[in-house]
Tab-separated table of N, CA, C and O in Angstrom:
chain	number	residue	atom	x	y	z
A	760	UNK	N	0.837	-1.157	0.000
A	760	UNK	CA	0.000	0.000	0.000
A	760	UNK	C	0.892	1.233	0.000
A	760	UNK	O	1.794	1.606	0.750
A	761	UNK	N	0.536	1.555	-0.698
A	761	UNK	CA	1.599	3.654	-0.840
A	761	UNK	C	0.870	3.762	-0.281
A	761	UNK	O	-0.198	3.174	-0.110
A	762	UNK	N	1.637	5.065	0.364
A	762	UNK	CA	0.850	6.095	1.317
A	762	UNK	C	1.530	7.360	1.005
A	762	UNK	O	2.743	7.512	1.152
A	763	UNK	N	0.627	8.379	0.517
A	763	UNK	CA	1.053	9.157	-0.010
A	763	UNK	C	0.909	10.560	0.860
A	763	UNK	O	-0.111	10.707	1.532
A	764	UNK	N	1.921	11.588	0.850
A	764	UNK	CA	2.597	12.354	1.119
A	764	UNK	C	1.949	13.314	0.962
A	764	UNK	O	1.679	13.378	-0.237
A	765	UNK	N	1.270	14.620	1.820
A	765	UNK	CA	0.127	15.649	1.235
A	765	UNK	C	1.300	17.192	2.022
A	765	UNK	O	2.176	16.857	2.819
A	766	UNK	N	1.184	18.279	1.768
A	766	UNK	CA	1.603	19.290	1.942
A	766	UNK	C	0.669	19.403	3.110
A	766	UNK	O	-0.542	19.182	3.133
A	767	UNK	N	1.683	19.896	4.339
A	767	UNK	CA	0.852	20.167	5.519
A	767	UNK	C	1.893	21.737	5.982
A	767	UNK	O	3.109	21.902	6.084
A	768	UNK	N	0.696	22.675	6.172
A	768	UNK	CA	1.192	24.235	6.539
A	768	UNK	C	2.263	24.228	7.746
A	768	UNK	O	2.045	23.973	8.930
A	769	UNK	N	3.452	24.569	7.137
A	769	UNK	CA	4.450	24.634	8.294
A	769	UNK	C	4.185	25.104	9.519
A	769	UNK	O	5.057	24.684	10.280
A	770	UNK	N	3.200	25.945	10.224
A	770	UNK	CA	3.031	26.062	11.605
A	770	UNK	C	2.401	24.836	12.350
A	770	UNK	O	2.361	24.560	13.549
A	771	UNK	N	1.857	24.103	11.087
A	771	UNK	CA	1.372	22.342	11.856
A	771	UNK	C	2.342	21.759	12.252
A	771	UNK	O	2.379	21.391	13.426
A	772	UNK	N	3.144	21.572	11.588
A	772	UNK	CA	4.133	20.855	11.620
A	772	UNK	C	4.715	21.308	12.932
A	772	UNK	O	4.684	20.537	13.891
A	773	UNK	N	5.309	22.651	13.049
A	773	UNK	CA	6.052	23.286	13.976
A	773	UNK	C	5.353	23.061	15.429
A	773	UNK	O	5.943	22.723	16.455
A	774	UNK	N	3.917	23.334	15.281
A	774	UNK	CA	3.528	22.984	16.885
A	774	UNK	C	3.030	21.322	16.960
A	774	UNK	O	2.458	21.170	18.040
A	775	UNK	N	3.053	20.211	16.285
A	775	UNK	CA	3.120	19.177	16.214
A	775	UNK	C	3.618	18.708	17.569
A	775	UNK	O	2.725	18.063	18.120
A	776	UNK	N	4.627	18.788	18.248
A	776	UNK	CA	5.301	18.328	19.177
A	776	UNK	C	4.612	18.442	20.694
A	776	UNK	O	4.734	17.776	21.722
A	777	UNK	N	4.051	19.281	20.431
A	777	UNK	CA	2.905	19.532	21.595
A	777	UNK	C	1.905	18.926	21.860
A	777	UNK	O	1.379	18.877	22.972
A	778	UNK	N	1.344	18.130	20.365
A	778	UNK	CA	0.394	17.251	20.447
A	778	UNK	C	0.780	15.599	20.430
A	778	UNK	O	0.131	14.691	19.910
A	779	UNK	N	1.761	15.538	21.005
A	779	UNK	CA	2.299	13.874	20.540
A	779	UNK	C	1.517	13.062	21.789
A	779	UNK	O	2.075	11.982	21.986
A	780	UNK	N	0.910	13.184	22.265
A	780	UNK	CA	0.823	12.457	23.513
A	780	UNK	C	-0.917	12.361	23.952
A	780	UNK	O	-1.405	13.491	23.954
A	781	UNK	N	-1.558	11.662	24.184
A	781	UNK	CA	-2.957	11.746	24.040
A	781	UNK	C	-2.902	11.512	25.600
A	781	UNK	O	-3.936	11.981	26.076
A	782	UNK	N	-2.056	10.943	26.631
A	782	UNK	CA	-1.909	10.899	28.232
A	782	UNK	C	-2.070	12.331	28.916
A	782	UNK	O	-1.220	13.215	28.811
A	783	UNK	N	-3.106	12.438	29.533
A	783	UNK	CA	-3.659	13.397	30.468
A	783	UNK	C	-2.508	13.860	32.283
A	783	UNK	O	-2.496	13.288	33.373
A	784	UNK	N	-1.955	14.754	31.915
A	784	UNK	CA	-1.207	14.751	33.230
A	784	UNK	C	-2.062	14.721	34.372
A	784	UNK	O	-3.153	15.285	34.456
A	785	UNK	N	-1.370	13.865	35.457
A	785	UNK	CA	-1.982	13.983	36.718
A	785	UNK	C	-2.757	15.182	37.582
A	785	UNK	O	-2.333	16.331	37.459
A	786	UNK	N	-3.639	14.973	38.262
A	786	UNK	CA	-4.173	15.983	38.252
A	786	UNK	C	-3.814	16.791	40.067
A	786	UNK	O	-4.019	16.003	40.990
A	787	UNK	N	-3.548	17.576	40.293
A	787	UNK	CA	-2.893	18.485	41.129
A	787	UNK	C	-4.310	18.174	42.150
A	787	UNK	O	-5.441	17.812	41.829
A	788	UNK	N	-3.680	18.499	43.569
A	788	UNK	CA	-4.695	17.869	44.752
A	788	UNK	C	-5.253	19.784	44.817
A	788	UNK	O	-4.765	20.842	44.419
A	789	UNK	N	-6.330	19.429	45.447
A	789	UNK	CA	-6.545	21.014	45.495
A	789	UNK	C	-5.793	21.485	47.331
A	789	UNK	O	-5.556	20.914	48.396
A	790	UNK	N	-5.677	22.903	46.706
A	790	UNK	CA	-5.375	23.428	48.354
A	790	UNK	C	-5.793	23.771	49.175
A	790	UNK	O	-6.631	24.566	48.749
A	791	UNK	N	-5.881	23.763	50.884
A	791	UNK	CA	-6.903	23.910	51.807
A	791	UNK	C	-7.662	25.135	51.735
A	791	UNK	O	-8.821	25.167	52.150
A	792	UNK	N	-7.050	26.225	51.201
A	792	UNK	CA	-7.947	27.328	51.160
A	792	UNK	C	-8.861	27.141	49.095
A	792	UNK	O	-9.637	27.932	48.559
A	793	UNK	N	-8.658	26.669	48.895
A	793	UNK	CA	-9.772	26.044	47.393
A	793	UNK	C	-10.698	24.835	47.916
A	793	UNK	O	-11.705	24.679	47.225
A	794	UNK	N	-10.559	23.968	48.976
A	794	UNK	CA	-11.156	23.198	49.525
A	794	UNK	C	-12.092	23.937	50.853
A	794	UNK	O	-13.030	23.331	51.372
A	795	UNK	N	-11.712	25.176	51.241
A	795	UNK	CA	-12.508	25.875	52.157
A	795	UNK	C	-13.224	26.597	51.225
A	795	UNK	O	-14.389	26.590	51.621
A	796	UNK	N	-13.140	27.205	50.212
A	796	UNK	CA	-14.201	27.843	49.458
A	796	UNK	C	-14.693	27.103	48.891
A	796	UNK	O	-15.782	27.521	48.498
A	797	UNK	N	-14.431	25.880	48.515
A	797	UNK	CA	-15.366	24.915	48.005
A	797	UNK	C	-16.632	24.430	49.059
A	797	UNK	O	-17.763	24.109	48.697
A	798	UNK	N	-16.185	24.464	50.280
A	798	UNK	CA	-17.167	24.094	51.554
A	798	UNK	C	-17.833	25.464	51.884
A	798	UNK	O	-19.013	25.376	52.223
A	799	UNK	N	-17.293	26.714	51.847
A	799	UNK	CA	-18.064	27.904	51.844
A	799	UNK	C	-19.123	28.111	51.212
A	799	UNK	O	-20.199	28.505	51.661
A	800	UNK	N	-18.696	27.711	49.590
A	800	UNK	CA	-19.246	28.192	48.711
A	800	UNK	C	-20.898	27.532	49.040
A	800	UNK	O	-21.986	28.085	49.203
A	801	UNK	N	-20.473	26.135	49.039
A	801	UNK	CA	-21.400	24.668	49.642
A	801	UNK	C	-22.565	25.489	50.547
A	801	UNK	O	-23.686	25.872	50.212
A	802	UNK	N	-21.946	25.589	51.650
A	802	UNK	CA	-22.561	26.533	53.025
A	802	UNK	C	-23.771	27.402	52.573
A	802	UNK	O	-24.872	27.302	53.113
A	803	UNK	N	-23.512	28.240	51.576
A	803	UNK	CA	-24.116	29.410	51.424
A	803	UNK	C	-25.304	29.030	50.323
A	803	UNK	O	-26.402	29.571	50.447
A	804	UNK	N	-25.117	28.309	49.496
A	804	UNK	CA	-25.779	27.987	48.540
A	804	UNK	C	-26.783	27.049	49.453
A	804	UNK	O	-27.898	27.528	49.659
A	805	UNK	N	-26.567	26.093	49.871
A	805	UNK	CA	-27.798	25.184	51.077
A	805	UNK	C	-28.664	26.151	51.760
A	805	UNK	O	-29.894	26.174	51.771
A	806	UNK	N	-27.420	27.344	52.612
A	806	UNK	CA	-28.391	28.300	53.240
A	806	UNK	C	-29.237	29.132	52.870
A	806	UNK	O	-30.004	29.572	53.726
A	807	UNK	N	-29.354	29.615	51.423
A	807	UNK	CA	-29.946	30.145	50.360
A	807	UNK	C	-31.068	29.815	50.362
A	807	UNK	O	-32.013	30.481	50.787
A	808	UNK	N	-31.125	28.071	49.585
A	808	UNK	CA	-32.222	27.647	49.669
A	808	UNK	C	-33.098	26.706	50.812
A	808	UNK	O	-34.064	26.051	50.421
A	809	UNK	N	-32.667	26.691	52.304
A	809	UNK	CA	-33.268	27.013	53.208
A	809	UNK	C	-33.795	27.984	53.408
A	809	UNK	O	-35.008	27.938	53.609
A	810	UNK	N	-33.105	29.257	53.434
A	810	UNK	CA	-33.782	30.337	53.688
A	810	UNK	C	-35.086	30.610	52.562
A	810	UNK	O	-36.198	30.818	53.048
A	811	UNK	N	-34.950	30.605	51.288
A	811	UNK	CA	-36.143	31.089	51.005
A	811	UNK	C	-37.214	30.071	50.973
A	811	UNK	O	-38.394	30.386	50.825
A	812	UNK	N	-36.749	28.676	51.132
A	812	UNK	CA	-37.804	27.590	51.909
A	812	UNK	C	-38.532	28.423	52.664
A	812	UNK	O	-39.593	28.860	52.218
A	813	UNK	N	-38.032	28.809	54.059
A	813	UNK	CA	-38.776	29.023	55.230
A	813	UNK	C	-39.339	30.233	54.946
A	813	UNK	O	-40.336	30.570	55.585
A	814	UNK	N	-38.893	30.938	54.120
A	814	UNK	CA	-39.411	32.478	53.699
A	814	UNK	C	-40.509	32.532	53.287
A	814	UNK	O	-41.394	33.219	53.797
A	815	UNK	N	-40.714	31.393	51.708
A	815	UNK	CA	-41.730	31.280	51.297
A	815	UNK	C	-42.860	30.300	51.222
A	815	UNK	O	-43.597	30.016	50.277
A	816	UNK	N	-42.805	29.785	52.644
A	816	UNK	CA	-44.028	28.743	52.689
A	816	UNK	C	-45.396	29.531	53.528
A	816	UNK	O	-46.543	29.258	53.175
A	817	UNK	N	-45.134	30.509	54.645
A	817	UNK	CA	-46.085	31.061	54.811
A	817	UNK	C	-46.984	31.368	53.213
A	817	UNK	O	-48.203	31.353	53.041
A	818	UNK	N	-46.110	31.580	52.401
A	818	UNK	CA	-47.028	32.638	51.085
A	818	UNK	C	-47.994	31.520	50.375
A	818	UNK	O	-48.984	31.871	49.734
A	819	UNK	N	-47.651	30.241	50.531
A	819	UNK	CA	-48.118	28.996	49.881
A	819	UNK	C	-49.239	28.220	51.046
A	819	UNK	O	-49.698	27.126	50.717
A	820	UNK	N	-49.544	28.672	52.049
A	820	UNK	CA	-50.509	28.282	53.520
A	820	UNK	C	-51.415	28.607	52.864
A	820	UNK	O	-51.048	29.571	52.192
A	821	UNK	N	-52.878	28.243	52.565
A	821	UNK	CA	-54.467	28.629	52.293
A	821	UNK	C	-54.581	29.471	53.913
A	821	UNK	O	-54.059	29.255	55.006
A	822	UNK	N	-55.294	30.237	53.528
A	822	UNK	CA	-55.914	30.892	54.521
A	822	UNK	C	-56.964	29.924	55.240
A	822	UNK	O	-57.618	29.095	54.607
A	823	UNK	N	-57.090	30.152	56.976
A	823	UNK	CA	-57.643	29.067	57.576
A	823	UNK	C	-58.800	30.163	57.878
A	823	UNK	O	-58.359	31.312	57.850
A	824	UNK	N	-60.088	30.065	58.141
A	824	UNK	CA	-61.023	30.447	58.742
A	824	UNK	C	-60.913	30.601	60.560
A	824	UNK	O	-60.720	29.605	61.256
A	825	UNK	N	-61.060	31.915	61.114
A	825	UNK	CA	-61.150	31.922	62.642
A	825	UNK	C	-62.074	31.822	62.983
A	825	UNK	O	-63.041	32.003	62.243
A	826	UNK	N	-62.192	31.494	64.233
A	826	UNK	CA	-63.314	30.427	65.220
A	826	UNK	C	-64.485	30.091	64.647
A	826	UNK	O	-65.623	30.211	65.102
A	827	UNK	N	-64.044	29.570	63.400
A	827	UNK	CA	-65.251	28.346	62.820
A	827	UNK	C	-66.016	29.263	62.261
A	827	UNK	O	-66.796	28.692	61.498
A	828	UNK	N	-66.224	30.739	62.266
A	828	UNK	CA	-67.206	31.005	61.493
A	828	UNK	C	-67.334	31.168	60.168
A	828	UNK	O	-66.298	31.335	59.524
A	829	UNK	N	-68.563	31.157	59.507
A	829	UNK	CA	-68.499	31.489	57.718
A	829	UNK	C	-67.753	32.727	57.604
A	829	UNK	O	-67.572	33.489	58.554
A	830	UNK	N	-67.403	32.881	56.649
A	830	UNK	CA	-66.789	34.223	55.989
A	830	UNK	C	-68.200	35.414	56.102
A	830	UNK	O	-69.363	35.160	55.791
A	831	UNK	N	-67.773	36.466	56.530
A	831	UNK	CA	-68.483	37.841	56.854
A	831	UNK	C	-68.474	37.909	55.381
A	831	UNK	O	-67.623	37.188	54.861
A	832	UNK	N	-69.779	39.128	53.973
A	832	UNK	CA	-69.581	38.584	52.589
A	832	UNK	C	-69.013	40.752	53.232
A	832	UNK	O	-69.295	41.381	54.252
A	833	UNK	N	-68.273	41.088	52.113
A	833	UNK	CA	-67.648	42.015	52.225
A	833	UNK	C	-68.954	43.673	52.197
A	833	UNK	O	-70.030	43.497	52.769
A	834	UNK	N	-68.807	44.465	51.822
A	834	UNK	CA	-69.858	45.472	51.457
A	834	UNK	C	-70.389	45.470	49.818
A	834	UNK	O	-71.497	45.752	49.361
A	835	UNK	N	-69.425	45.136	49.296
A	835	UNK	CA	-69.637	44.991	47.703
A	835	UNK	C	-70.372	43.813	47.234
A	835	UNK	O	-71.036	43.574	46.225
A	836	UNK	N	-70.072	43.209	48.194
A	836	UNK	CA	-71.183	41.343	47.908
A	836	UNK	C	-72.039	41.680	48.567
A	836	UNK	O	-73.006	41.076	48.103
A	837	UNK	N	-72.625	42.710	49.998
A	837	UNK	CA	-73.494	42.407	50.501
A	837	UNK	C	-74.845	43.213	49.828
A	837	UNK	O	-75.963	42.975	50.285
A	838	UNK	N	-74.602	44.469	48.379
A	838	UNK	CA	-75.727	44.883	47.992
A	838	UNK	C	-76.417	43.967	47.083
A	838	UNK	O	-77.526	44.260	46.635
């Protein structure tokens, strides 16, 4: 089988050497202060959505009726 020979743009060629290797370097441990903002970051985002949990469930409660009686009808319903 030939295998034939094609013109490839000399800056390919030139940075070629950079790409020889398809192995992924090891990957660096993180450092205690990137591992504390990672747990900060954590912190705040949970407390977020706790907080507007508790914020916004009153707004989602049906209104309850007091001491059992019917609804009074307003002045505009009552003509």
């Amino acid at each position: 089988m030939v295998r034939r020979e094609e013109s490839v743009p000399f800056a390919f060629v030139a940075e070629s050497g950079h790409f020889r290797s398809n192995v992924t370097p090891p990957r660096r441990r993180p450092s205690r202060t990137d591992l504390a903002g990672r747990v900060l970051l954590g912190v705040v985002v949970v407390a977020g959505l706790v907080g507007s949990l508790l914020l916004g469930m009153p707004a989602l409660e049906t209104p309850r009726p007091q001491d059992g009686r019917p609804d009074q009808p307003t002045a505009a319903e009552s003509r």
